[in-house]
Structures are given as structure tokens and as C-alpha cells.
mmCIF file of C-alpha atoms in Angstrom:
data_model
loop_
_atom_site.group_PDB
_atom_site.id
_atom_site.type_symbol
_atom_site.label_atom_id
_atom_site.label_comp_id
_atom_site.label_asym_id
_atom_site.label_seq_id
_atom_site.Cartn_x
_atom_site.Cartn_y
_atom_site.Cartn_z
ATOM 1 C CA MET A 1 85.385 180.818 260.526
ATOM 2 C CA LYS A 2 88.534 180.105 262.496
ATOM 3 C CA ILE A 3 90.249 176.726 262.511
ATOM 4 C CA ASN A 4 93.423 175.774 264.331
ATOM 5 C CA SER A 5 95.987 173.214 263.281
ATOM 6 C CA PHE A 6 96.122 169.842 264.968
ATOM 7 C CA ASN A 7 97.338 169.946 268.545
ATOM 8 C CA PHE A 8 99.739 167.058 267.916
ATOM 9 C CA SER A 9 100.974 167.816 264.387
ATOM 10 C CA LYS A 10 104.399 166.538 263.407
ATOM 11 C CA ASN A 11 104.811 168.761 260.383
ATOM 12 C CA ASN A 12 108.442 167.770 259.914
ATOM 13 C CA SER A 13 107.739 164.072 259.310
ATOM 14 C CA ILE A 14 108.459 162.697 255.844
ATOM 15 C CA VAL A 15 105.003 161.059 255.691
ATOM 16 C CA TYR A 16 103.238 164.349 256.451
ATOM 17 C CA LYS A 17 105.315 166.287 253.901
ATOM 18 C CA ASN A 18 104.524 163.720 251.214
ATOM 19 C CA ASN A 19 100.825 163.867 252.094
ATOM 20 C CA LEU A 20 100.919 167.662 252.032
ATOM 21 C CA ARG A 21 102.226 167.635 248.458
ATOM 22 C CA LYS A 22 99.685 164.974 247.525
ATOM 23 C CA CYS A 23 96.732 166.894 248.996
ATOM 24 C CA SER A 24 97.861 170.134 247.358
ATOM 25 C CA GLU A 25 97.963 168.460 243.946
ATOM 26 C CA ILE A 26 94.560 166.810 244.501
ATOM 27 C CA PHE A 27 93.041 170.165 245.467
ATOM 28 C CA LYS A 28 94.277 171.750 242.224
ATOM 29 C CA ASN A 29 93.015 168.831 240.136
ATOM 30 C CA LEU A 30 89.580 168.877 241.770
ATOM 31 C CA LEU A 31 89.093 172.555 240.969
ATOM 32 C CA ASN A 32 90.424 172.199 237.425
ATOM 33 C CA ASN A 33 88.583 169.023 236.417
ATOM 34 C CA LYS A 34 85.229 169.742 238.135
ATOM 35 C CA GLU A 35 84.122 166.125 237.824
ATOM 36 C CA ASN A 36 81.033 166.821 239.945
ATOM 37 C CA PHE A 37 78.634 169.737 239.452
ATOM 38 C CA PHE A 38 79.326 170.700 243.095
ATOM 39 C CA PHE A 39 82.321 172.715 241.868
ATOM 40 C CA ASN A 40 80.088 174.801 239.582
ATOM 41 C CA THR A 41 78.018 175.841 242.624
ATOM 42 C CA LEU A 42 81.145 177.522 244.011
ATOM 43 C CA SER A 43 81.226 180.106 241.213
ATOM 44 C CA GLN A 44 80.012 183.680 241.502
ATOM 45 C CA GLU A 45 77.998 183.301 238.283
ATOM 46 C CA TYR A 46 76.085 180.305 239.609
ATOM 47 C CA GLN A 47 75.311 181.958 242.955
ATOM 48 C CA LYS A 48 74.151 185.176 241.273
ATOM 49 C CA THR A 49 71.804 183.214 238.982
ATOM 50 C CA LEU A 50 70.456 181.293 241.958
ATOM 51 C CA PHE A 51 69.896 184.557 243.837
ATOM 52 C CA LEU A 52 67.825 185.902 240.949
ATOM 53 C CA LYS A 53 65.716 182.746 241.010
ATOM 54 C CA LYS A 54 65.111 183.303 244.724
ATOM 55 C CA ILE A 55 63.921 186.876 244.125
ATOM 56 C CA VAL A 56 61.278 185.625 241.672
ATOM 57 C CA LEU A 57 60.266 182.737 243.926
ATOM 58 C CA LYS A 58 60.016 184.939 247.015
ATOM 59 C CA LYS A 59 56.924 186.642 245.578
ATOM 60 C CA LYS A 60 55.157 183.288 245.202
ATOM 61 C CA ILE A 61 55.887 181.368 248.401
ATOM 62 C CA HIS A 62 54.062 181.391 251.729
ATOM 63 C CA LYS A 63 55.436 182.394 255.101
ATOM 64 C CA ASN A 64 55.430 178.788 256.339
ATOM 65 C CA ILE A 65 57.530 176.280 254.433
ATOM 66 C CA LEU A 66 57.463 172.489 254.541
ATOM 67 C CA ILE A 67 60.395 170.627 252.995
ATOM 68 C CA VAL A 68 59.995 166.948 252.099
ATOM 69 C CA GLY A 69 63.043 164.877 251.203
ATOM 70 C CA MET A 70 65.639 162.392 252.378
ATOM 71 C CA GLY A 71 69.363 162.512 253.131
ATOM 72 C CA GLY A 72 71.325 165.161 251.255
ATOM 73 C CA SER A 73 68.144 166.485 249.641
ATOM 74 C CA ILE A 74 66.942 167.846 252.984
ATOM 75 C CA LEU A 75 69.862 167.894 255.454
ATOM 76 C CA GLY A 76 71.300 171.030 253.827
ATOM 77 C CA SER A 77 68.150 173.144 254.175
ATOM 78 C CA LYS A 78 67.526 171.738 257.663
ATOM 79 C CA MET A 79 71.033 172.761 258.696
ATOM 80 C CA LEU A 80 70.661 176.302 257.310
ATOM 81 C CA SER A 81 67.273 176.738 258.984
ATOM 82 C CA SER A 82 68.675 175.701 262.353
ATOM 83 C CA PHE A 83 71.842 177.803 262.145
ATOM 84 C CA PHE A 84 70.025 180.989 261.115
ATOM 85 C CA GLY A 85 67.248 180.517 263.690
ATOM 86 C CA LEU A 86 64.408 180.053 261.188
ATOM 87 C CA ASP A 87 62.862 177.009 262.890
ATOM 88 C CA LYS A 88 59.548 178.739 263.563
ATOM 89 C CA ASN A 89 58.617 178.940 259.886
ATOM 90 C CA TYR A 90 60.449 175.958 258.402
ATOM 91 C CA TYR A 91 59.222 172.385 258.821
ATOM 92 C CA PHE A 92 60.845 169.154 257.650
ATOM 93 C CA LEU A 93 59.558 165.718 256.746
ATOM 94 C CA ASP A 94 62.620 163.490 256.384
ATOM 95 C CA ASN A 95 61.576 159.984 257.412
ATOM 96 C CA LEU A 96 58.677 157.546 257.201
ATOM 97 C CA SER A 97 56.651 158.025 260.373
ATOM 98 C CA ASN A 98 52.897 157.661 260.769
ATOM 99 C CA SER A 99 52.767 160.035 263.716
ATOM 100 C CA LYS A 100 54.899 162.731 262.094
ATOM 101 C CA VAL A 101 53.119 162.773 258.733
ATOM 102 C CA ASN A 102 49.751 162.716 260.502
ATOM 103 C CA ASP A 103 50.772 165.823 262.454
ATOM 104 C CA PHE A 104 51.397 167.601 259.167
ATOM 105 C CA ILE A 105 48.189 166.602 257.404
ATOM 106 C CA LYS A 106 46.188 167.870 260.388
ATOM 107 C CA LYS A 107 47.477 171.348 259.541
ATOM 108 C CA ASP A 108 46.001 173.497 256.803
ATOM 109 C CA LEU A 109 48.782 172.856 254.303
ATOM 110 C CA SER A 110 47.172 175.190 251.778
ATOM 111 C CA LYS A 111 48.866 177.933 253.827
ATOM 112 C CA PHE A 112 52.289 176.352 253.273
ATOM 113 C CA SER A 113 54.744 176.298 250.417
ATOM 114 C CA ILE A 114 55.806 172.662 250.130
ATOM 115 C CA PHE A 115 59.166 171.791 248.582
ATOM 116 C CA ILE A 116 59.452 168.217 247.317
ATOM 117 C CA ILE A 117 63.134 167.467 246.786
ATOM 118 C CA SER A 118 64.645 164.310 245.323
ATOM 119 C CA LYS A 119 67.715 164.206 243.077
ATOM 120 C CA SER A 120 66.545 161.102 241.229
ATOM 121 C CA GLY A 121 62.914 162.190 241.360
ATOM 122 C CA GLU A 122 62.077 158.658 242.443
ATOM 123 C CA THR A 123 63.140 158.384 246.115
ATOM 124 C CA LEU A 124 60.697 155.921 247.703
ATOM 125 C CA GLU A 125 60.321 157.683 251.059
ATOM 126 C CA THR A 126 59.887 161.104 249.449
ATOM 127 C CA LEU A 127 57.260 159.845 247.001
ATOM 128 C CA THR A 128 55.452 158.050 249.848
ATOM 129 C CA ASN A 129 55.194 161.202 251.973
ATOM 130 C CA PHE A 130 54.248 163.228 248.895
ATOM 131 C CA ASN A 131 51.440 160.756 248.122
ATOM 132 C CA ILE A 132 50.020 161.142 251.632
ATOM 133 C CA ILE A 133 50.120 164.944 251.438
ATOM 134 C CA LEU A 134 48.585 164.926 247.948
ATOM 135 C CA ASN A 135 45.751 162.716 249.188
ATOM 136 C CA ASN A 136 45.083 165.255 251.926
ATOM 137 C CA PHE A 137 44.932 168.059 249.354
ATOM 138 C CA LYS A 138 42.532 166.048 247.201
ATOM 139 C CA LYS A 139 40.220 165.404 250.153
ATOM 140 C CA ARG A 140 40.152 169.127 250.954
ATOM 141 C CA LYS A 141 39.698 169.936 247.248
ATOM 142 C CA LYS A 142 42.734 172.222 247.177
ATOM 143 C CA ASN A 143 44.584 173.261 244.027
ATOM 144 C CA ILE A 144 48.024 171.647 244.281
ATOM 145 C CA SER A 145 49.675 173.908 241.695
ATOM 146 C CA LYS A 146 49.653 176.863 244.116
ATOM 147 C CA ASN A 147 51.523 175.217 246.985
ATOM 148 C CA PHE A 148 54.120 172.806 245.647
ATOM 149 C CA ILE A 149 57.631 173.359 244.340
ATOM 150 C CA ILE A 150 59.469 170.321 242.971
ATOM 151 C CA ILE A 151 63.243 169.974 242.678
ATOM 152 C CA SER A 152 64.559 166.905 240.867
ATOM 153 C CA GLU A 153 66.350 165.712 237.757
ATOM 154 C CA ARG A 154 64.608 166.168 234.433
ATOM 155 C CA ASN A 155 62.702 163.265 232.873
ATOM 156 C CA SER A 156 62.036 161.744 236.298
ATOM 157 C CA VAL A 157 58.768 160.704 237.959
ATOM 158 C CA LEU A 158 58.627 164.011 239.846
ATOM 159 C CA PHE A 159 59.520 166.048 236.751
ATOM 160 C CA ASN A 160 56.703 164.452 234.763
ATOM 161 C CA PHE A 161 54.267 164.964 237.637
ATOM 162 C CA ALA A 162 55.198 168.659 237.900
ATOM 163 C CA ARG A 163 54.739 169.208 234.168
ATOM 164 C CA LYS A 164 51.380 167.381 234.121
ATOM 165 C CA ASN A 165 50.000 169.330 237.098
ATOM 166 C CA ASN A 166 51.453 172.777 236.334
ATOM 167 C CA ILE A 167 53.684 172.707 239.415
ATOM 168 C CA LEU A 168 56.718 174.980 239.689
ATOM 169 C CA PHE A 169 59.833 172.937 238.883
ATOM 170 C CA TYR A 170 63.562 173.531 239.402
ATOM 171 C CA GLU A 171 66.177 171.194 237.992
ATOM 172 C CA HIS A 172 68.535 169.234 240.227
ATOM 173 C CA ASN A 173 71.638 168.705 238.132
ATOM 174 C CA ALA A 174 72.120 165.000 237.411
ATOM 175 C CA ASN A 175 75.848 165.338 238.103
ATOM 176 C CA LEU A 176 75.402 166.855 241.555
ATOM 177 C CA SER A 177 75.575 164.456 244.507
ATOM 178 C CA GLY A 178 72.883 165.116 247.113
ATOM 179 C CA ARG A 179 75.262 165.572 250.050
ATOM 180 C CA TYR A 180 77.243 168.129 248.008
ATOM 181 C CA SER A 181 74.120 170.064 246.927
ATOM 182 C CA VAL A 182 73.950 172.463 249.877
ATOM 183 C CA LEU A 183 74.949 175.477 247.746
ATOM 184 C CA SER A 184 72.462 174.667 244.984
ATOM 185 C CA GLU A 185 68.709 175.102 244.478
ATOM 186 C CA ALA A 186 68.132 172.009 246.630
ATOM 187 C CA ALA A 187 69.148 173.826 249.820
ATOM 188 C CA LEU A 188 69.455 177.580 249.152
ATOM 189 C CA LEU A 189 66.346 178.302 247.073
ATOM 190 C CA MET A 190 64.029 178.645 250.077
ATOM 191 C CA PHE A 191 66.283 181.073 252.013
ATOM 192 C CA ASN A 192 66.814 184.783 251.462
ATOM 193 C CA LEU A 193 70.591 184.876 251.977
ATOM 194 C CA ASP A 194 72.812 187.536 250.393
ATOM 195 C CA TYR A 195 74.669 185.852 247.537
ATOM 196 C CA LYS A 196 77.580 188.316 247.882
ATOM 197 C CA LYS A 197 78.187 187.083 251.423
ATOM 198 C CA ILE A 198 77.865 183.502 250.212
ATOM 199 C CA ILE A 199 80.563 184.204 247.609
ATOM 200 C CA GLN A 200 82.779 185.763 250.296
ATOM 201 C CA GLY A 201 82.420 182.600 252.368
ATOM 202 C CA ILE A 202 83.266 180.394 249.373
ATOM 203 C CA ASN A 203 86.288 182.466 248.362
ATOM 204 C CA SER A 204 87.731 182.490 251.871
ATOM 205 C CA VAL A 205 88.338 178.760 251.356
ATOM 206 C CA LEU A 206 89.166 178.704 247.641
ATOM 207 C CA LYS A 207 91.410 181.735 247.410
ATOM 208 C CA LYS A 208 92.154 183.309 250.779
ATOM 209 C CA ASP A 209 93.192 182.568 254.358
ATOM 210 C CA LEU A 210 91.570 179.128 254.753
ATOM 211 C CA LYS A 211 93.035 177.563 251.588
ATOM 212 C CA LYS A 212 96.446 176.767 253.089
ATOM 213 C CA ASN A 213 94.823 175.521 256.283
ATOM 214 C CA LEU A 214 92.486 173.231 254.310
ATOM 215 C CA ILE A 215 95.351 171.473 252.549
ATOM 216 C CA SER A 216 97.482 171.092 255.702
ATOM 217 C CA ASN A 217 94.556 169.747 257.727
ATOM 218 C CA ALA A 218 93.660 167.303 254.958
ATOM 219 C CA ALA A 219 97.281 166.111 254.963
ATOM 220 C CA ASN A 220 97.170 165.679 258.730
ATOM 221 C CA LEU A 221 93.952 163.687 258.524
ATOM 222 C CA LEU A 222 95.346 161.533 255.732
ATOM 223 C CA THR A 223 98.424 160.810 257.853
ATOM 224 C CA LEU A 224 96.205 159.865 260.777
ATOM 225 C CA ILE A 225 93.977 157.560 258.752
ATOM 226 C CA THR A 226 96.789 155.745 256.950
ATOM 227 C CA LYS A 227 99.532 155.645 259.595
ATOM 228 C CA SER A 228 97.695 155.154 262.904
ATOM 229 C CA LYS A 229 94.831 153.175 264.431
ATOM 230 C CA ILE A 230 92.494 156.171 264.201
ATOM 231 C CA ASP A 231 89.358 155.285 262.240
ATOM 232 C CA THR A 232 86.682 157.434 263.930
ATOM 233 C CA HIS A 233 85.895 161.154 263.765
ATOM 234 C CA VAL A 234 83.960 162.663 266.674
ATOM 235 C CA SER A 235 82.299 166.077 266.333
ATOM 236 C CA LEU A 236 82.050 167.688 269.773
ATOM 237 C CA ILE A 237 79.389 170.352 269.253
ATOM 238 C CA TYR A 238 79.091 173.063 271.918
ATOM 239 C CA SER A 239 76.535 175.292 270.157
ATOM 240 C CA TYR A 240 73.039 173.914 269.624
ATOM 241 C CA SER A 241 72.518 175.727 266.308
ATOM 242 C CA LEU A 242 75.446 173.718 264.865
ATOM 243 C CA LEU A 243 73.906 170.346 265.711
ATOM 244 C CA SER A 244 72.154 170.014 262.331
ATOM 245 C CA TYR A 245 75.507 170.754 260.688
ATOM 246 C CA GLY A 246 76.805 167.726 262.586
ATOM 247 C CA TYR A 247 74.195 165.445 261.005
ATOM 248 C CA TRP A 248 74.883 166.845 257.526
ATOM 249 C CA HIS A 249 78.631 166.376 258.021
ATOM 250 C CA GLN A 250 78.025 162.844 259.298
ATOM 251 C CA GLN A 251 76.345 161.890 256.017
ATOM 252 C CA LEU A 252 79.064 163.670 254.027
ATOM 253 C CA LEU A 253 81.822 161.627 255.661
ATOM 254 C CA ALA A 254 79.958 158.313 255.856
ATOM 255 C CA GLU A 255 78.772 158.200 252.237
ATOM 256 C CA SER A 256 81.975 159.616 250.804
ATOM 257 C CA ILE A 257 84.666 157.648 252.671
ATOM 258 C CA GLY A 258 82.843 154.491 253.779
ATOM 259 C CA LYS A 259 83.758 152.374 250.737
ATOM 260 C CA ASN A 260 85.935 149.472 249.664
ATOM 261 C CA GLY A 261 86.599 148.426 253.248
ATOM 262 C CA LYS A 262 87.889 151.895 254.159
ATOM 263 C CA ASP A 263 86.356 153.849 256.996
ATOM 264 C CA PHE A 264 86.401 157.101 258.956
ATOM 265 C CA THR A 265 83.288 156.593 261.078
ATOM 266 C CA PRO A 266 81.593 159.886 262.050
ATOM 267 C CA ILE A 267 80.068 160.310 265.510
ATOM 268 C CA ILE A 268 78.162 163.367 266.768
ATOM 269 C CA SER A 269 78.328 164.457 270.385
ATOM 270 C CA GLU A 270 76.138 167.234 271.749
ATOM 271 C CA CYS A 271 78.080 168.989 274.484
ATOM 272 C CA PRO A 272 78.206 169.676 277.361
ATOM 273 C CA LYS A 273 75.356 167.126 277.666
ATOM 274 C CA ASP A 274 77.612 164.276 276.569
ATOM 275 C CA HIS A 275 80.142 165.132 279.256
ATOM 276 C CA HIS A 276 77.816 163.096 281.466
ATOM 277 C CA SER A 277 77.598 160.035 279.238
ATOM 278 C CA ILE A 278 80.009 159.179 276.429
ATOM 279 C CA MET A 279 82.896 161.495 277.444
ATOM 280 C CA GLN A 280 84.211 158.765 279.756
ATOM 281 C CA LEU A 281 84.754 156.589 276.674
ATOM 282 C CA TYR A 282 86.413 159.418 274.749
ATOM 283 C CA LEU A 283 88.911 160.065 277.542
ATOM 284 C CA ASP A 284 89.627 156.536 278.707
ATOM 285 C CA GLY A 285 88.567 154.194 275.895
ATOM 286 C CA LYS A 286 90.416 153.038 272.781
ATOM 287 C CA ARG A 287 92.702 155.611 271.201
ATOM 288 C CA ASN A 288 91.131 155.166 267.772
ATOM 289 C CA LYS A 289 89.344 158.530 267.614
ATOM 290 C CA PHE A 290 90.097 161.998 266.315
ATOM 291 C CA PHE A 291 88.036 164.947 267.612
ATOM 292 C CA THR A 292 86.857 168.264 266.207
ATOM 293 C CA PHE A 293 85.484 170.824 268.661
ATOM 294 C CA PHE A 294 82.792 173.090 267.171
ATOM 295 C CA LYS A 295 81.626 176.292 268.807
ATOM 296 C CA ILE A 296 80.072 179.668 267.952
ATOM 297 C CA ILE A 297 81.973 182.745 269.130
ATOM 298 C CA ASN A 298 80.747 186.332 269.555
ATOM 299 C CA ASP A 299 77.272 184.979 270.218
ATOM 300 C CA LYS A 300 75.062 187.904 271.264
ATOM 301 C CA LYS A 301 72.472 185.576 272.734
ATOM 302 C CA ASP A 302 73.362 185.039 276.378
ATOM 303 C CA LEU A 303 71.286 184.426 279.456
ATOM 304 C CA PRO A 304 72.545 186.000 282.702
ATOM 305 C CA ILE A 305 72.126 183.710 285.694
ATOM 306 C CA LYS A 306 71.303 184.799 289.229
ATOM 307 C CA ASP A 307 73.138 182.537 291.663
ATOM 308 C CA TYR A 308 70.873 181.086 294.388
ATOM 309 C CA PHE A 309 73.442 178.463 295.458
ATOM 310 C CA ASP A 310 76.437 180.585 296.464
ATOM 311 C CA GLN A 311 78.772 179.093 293.837
ATOM 312 C CA LYS A 312 80.910 182.252 293.864
ATOM 313 C CA PHE A 313 81.632 182.290 290.133
ATOM 314 C CA LYS A 314 83.327 185.449 288.864
ATOM 315 C CA LYS A 315 80.744 185.746 286.079
ATOM 316 C CA SER A 316 77.539 183.810 285.782
ATOM 317 C CA SER A 317 75.848 183.485 282.416
ATOM 318 C CA LEU A 318 75.018 180.580 280.149
ATOM 319 C CA ASN A 319 77.769 181.399 277.653
ATOM 320 C CA ASN A 320 80.392 181.764 280.376
ATOM 321 C CA ILE A 321 79.576 178.356 281.790
ATOM 322 C CA ILE A 322 79.658 176.718 278.331
ATOM 323 C CA ASP A 323 82.981 178.477 277.580
ATOM 324 C CA ALA A 324 84.456 177.114 280.826
ATOM 325 C CA GLN A 325 83.322 173.570 279.950
ATOM 326 C CA PHE A 326 84.668 173.915 276.398
ATOM 327 C CA ASN A 327 88.066 175.173 277.585
ATOM 328 C CA ALA A 328 88.270 172.612 280.380
ATOM 329 C CA THR A 329 87.683 169.785 277.898
ATOM 330 C CA THR A 330 90.318 170.997 275.433
ATOM 331 C CA ASN A 331 92.787 171.362 278.326
ATOM 332 C CA VAL A 332 92.144 167.779 279.457
ATOM 333 C CA PHE A 333 92.489 166.506 275.888
ATOM 334 C CA LYS A 334 95.866 168.253 275.603
ATOM 335 C CA LYS A 335 97.095 166.738 278.872
ATOM 336 C CA ASN A 336 95.989 163.288 277.726
ATOM 337 C CA LEU A 337 97.594 163.717 274.264
ATOM 338 C CA ILE A 338 94.270 163.076 272.521
ATOM 339 C CA PRO A 339 94.334 164.367 268.912
ATOM 340 C CA PHE A 340 91.884 167.192 268.193
ATOM 341 C CA ARG A 341 91.334 170.468 266.395
ATOM 342 C CA ILE A 342 89.016 173.423 267.049
ATOM 343 C CA ILE A 343 86.621 175.098 264.585
ATOM 344 C CA LEU A 344 85.019 178.388 265.625
ATOM 345 C CA ILE A 345 82.127 180.036 263.786
ATOM 346 C CA ASP A 346 82.022 183.825 264.111
ATOM 347 C CA GLN A 347 78.488 185.105 264.747
ATOM 348 C CA LYS A 348 79.562 188.629 263.742
ATOM 349 C CA LYS A 349 79.680 187.404 260.133
ATOM 350 C CA PRO A 350 77.255 184.477 260.241
ATOM 351 C CA ILE A 351 76.659 183.911 256.514
ATOM 352 C CA GLN A 352 80.297 184.154 255.437
ATOM 353 C CA SER A 353 81.535 182.115 258.383
ATOM 354 C CA PHE A 354 78.998 179.311 258.058
ATOM 355 C CA ILE A 355 79.324 179.020 254.275
ATOM 356 C CA SER A 356 83.099 178.797 254.758
ATOM 357 C CA LEU A 357 82.555 175.857 257.097
ATOM 358 C CA LEU A 358 80.374 174.044 254.550
ATOM 359 C CA VAL A 359 82.786 174.568 251.651
ATOM 360 C CA TYR A 360 85.747 173.606 253.835
ATOM 361 C CA SER A 361 83.998 170.397 254.948
ATOM 362 C CA MET A 362 83.074 169.323 251.407
ATOM 363 C CA LEU A 363 86.516 170.045 249.944
ATOM 364 C CA GLU A 364 88.340 168.376 252.835
ATOM 365 C CA THR A 365 86.190 165.258 252.378
ATOM 366 C CA ALA A 366 86.732 165.193 248.598
ATOM 367 C CA ILE A 367 90.509 165.585 249.003
ATOM 368 C CA LEU A 368 90.659 162.725 251.522
ATOM 369 C CA CYS A 369 88.637 160.451 249.254
ATOM 370 C CA LYS A 370 90.855 161.102 246.259
ATOM 371 C CA ALA A 371 93.955 160.504 248.391
ATOM 372 C CA LEU A 372 92.465 157.143 249.462
ATOM 373 C CA ASN A 373 91.570 156.262 245.831
ATOM 374 C CA LEU A 374 87.838 156.578 246.498
ATOM 375 C CA ASN A 375 85.111 158.317 244.500
ATOM 376 C CA PRO A 376 83.853 161.134 246.795
ATOM 377 C CA PHE A 377 80.557 161.506 244.959
ATOM 378 C CA ASN A 378 78.925 158.072 244.785
ATOM 379 C CA GLN A 379 77.328 155.677 247.318
ATOM 380 C CA PRO A 380 77.075 152.322 245.516
ATOM 381 C CA ALA A 381 76.388 150.077 248.519
ATOM 382 C CA VAL A 382 73.114 151.725 249.579
ATOM 383 C CA GLU A 383 71.721 151.278 246.079
ATOM 384 C CA THR A 384 71.499 147.530 246.785
ATOM 385 C CA ILE A 385 69.023 148.188 249.631
ATOM 386 C CA LYS A 386 66.885 150.324 247.339
ATOM 387 C CA LYS A 387 66.719 147.514 244.764
ATOM 388 C CA GLU A 388 65.904 144.913 247.430
ATOM 389 C CA THR A 389 63.152 147.131 248.880
ATOM 390 C CA TYR A 390 61.492 147.579 245.492
ATOM 391 C CA SER A 391 61.680 143.837 244.834
ATOM 392 C CA LEU A 392 59.861 143.149 248.126
ATOM 393 C CA LEU A 393 57.176 145.766 247.373
ATOM 394 C CA SER A 394 56.593 144.610 243.779
#
């Protein structure tokens, strides 16, 4: 992973220097105190243990995998599936939709391994979809113990159901927030990724070249949020396989920072498609937005294009055209003094590079929250909707 500094940074300002010291101290405290189990998932010991669990599980699961969950319980695995090009064998049920769940129950789900993931073990939407799938199994007189894997907290509704029905169960640590669970069983268990490369990706942020960059970028963002009118973060995504990362990162920012009247609203833009819609607003609307450009480099997948329209391009391939649009946009942003940074994911080292991005994103978010006197790991406001929903259903 490669990340540049902000194009507009004023690293000599007193405010920035104070924020740099503040963010550096917060980073040290976060790693030392480990107030959320997320920090345990960054250790080599944890990742090695998880890898051993995956080896055992690999012998038991089917080729096709269905993952049922909501929010952070499913966005992590969905993101990994998309980035590593595993979409053909991985399926996701992450909303309440008659048409979508009906499509699944028409399939022979006895040929699937079905992961049911809920931190609390009581998520209404997850239990609802699980009920529908279970009913389908009952009608077909299938043995549910052979197909389901449940991940939740102990002593929950799902835990008790797994124990009663002899279903394989993995614990979701009670002190691990869903949106920070991407390096735990909840998101990694169903993928055969080399844990040594995962550790390399983690350590590149914690101990190596990206550590200094993380703290300086967090300080820059903090300066932006507190000393300017910028209250919106726009992810400009130029590689389709990073789009699911965008949705995961959106939840990470929204649930972590959107509290106590404070805000850093995340928006996702799929480019170059959005050049023809919302880019006008980005370039000529309110100057309340900060932008991060995301792109994959060294991508071996490229489609050469035969020119039937005499456009006289020096080179004509899909990647070349996307590169030109990417570079043109950054050039225009520079000329217009629009604040942005660039994050590049190296496809030559896909696991290390992508894991670095995830760790970087989570730590940057946690540092910002602490600097703004916010708890990075809770989401108290949405709990009120859950209570209201249950009161209406009761």
C-alpha cells in the first residue's frame, strides 16, 4: 500500500504540530491499553491461532459459501471476497428482501456452507433470514448440523441454538466491535489467506513504513475537521474490486465519528462513472469536502482495445484510459486547490497491501475519535431504533 501526504499540508503550522503530538500520544495509548479486542486481532499469536482454525474448518466446508449477517458482521467478508475475486463462490444475505431471500431458498442450500454471523447473537434481520432458511431446510428434510456455522457471543440466542442443534460454533468476542472485526473469525474464517502475509500487512502499519504516515495523516485530518468547514469525506474509487472496501469504510467512519453532534460524513463515489454525475458538485459545490483517491496499481488484468473510431490514442487499453482519467482528476483537483490524498493498493502483493489498508483505516479512525473525545467502538444512537422496532413487533 502506498499513501501520499495531503496535497495542501501546512506542516509548519502550530495547530498541525500540536495535533501531530496529540495523535502520536493517542496512537501509543491505544496500542498499550487495548480497550477493544480489535487490538488483540493485530497480534501474530492471534492470527496464527485463527489460521489453525481455518485449516480444520477447510476440511468441513463446501465449495459454495453463503454468509448471513448485517453491518460489520458481513461487510468485512464481503469486502475480502470482492477484492480477491472470489465472488463466484461466495454469496451474501445482508438485508431484508423478499426477492433476494427467495432467490436463495430456490437453490439447493444443502450444497452450501452457511455462516450465520451476529455479534450479539440476536440481530433481528439476521435471525429473520436464518428463520426463513431453516424453514426451507425443514421442508426439504435436511440435516442442519452439516451446513451451518454460527459466529456470535456466548450465551446468546444463536449460541444456545448452535449448542442445542449440534451446529459448529465460533465465539465472537464480546469486546470486539463489529466494524473492527475484519481481522477476526467473523471475516477471515471463511478465506484461505496466508496468515504470515496478513501479519506482514499489519506490521507495515504498526511498526514499519506506514506508521509515521498514519500519525501525520491523522493529524492533518484532525486539523481539517476542527479548524475548517470540512465535514465530509469522499472516497473516489477507481478500481471496482475496492468498491466493497468503500462501503465497509463508510460504516467505520459513520458509526465511529457520528456522535455527540460531531460529524465526518462518508460518501462513496465509483469512478470514472461518477465523473458524469456528482463530479460537478465536487468541483464547483461547497468547499466542505475532503477526498481520498483509491486505485489498484500493477493490475495484471487489462483489456486491450481496438480503436474503430480513429481516436489516435498512443496506447489503448482499459487500464490506460482509467489511468488517464485518474491522473486528469487529480491534476484538476490540484489546480482548484481541493484537498485530497491518494491511496494505491499494489496488486503485486495483494494480501499484504490490502490488509495494510484495513489496519490503517481502523487505526486512523480510532485516533480521530479519541482526539475528538469520542468512543470509537460504540454506536449508542442506533440502539434506540432496535428497541423501538422490538416494541412495535411485541
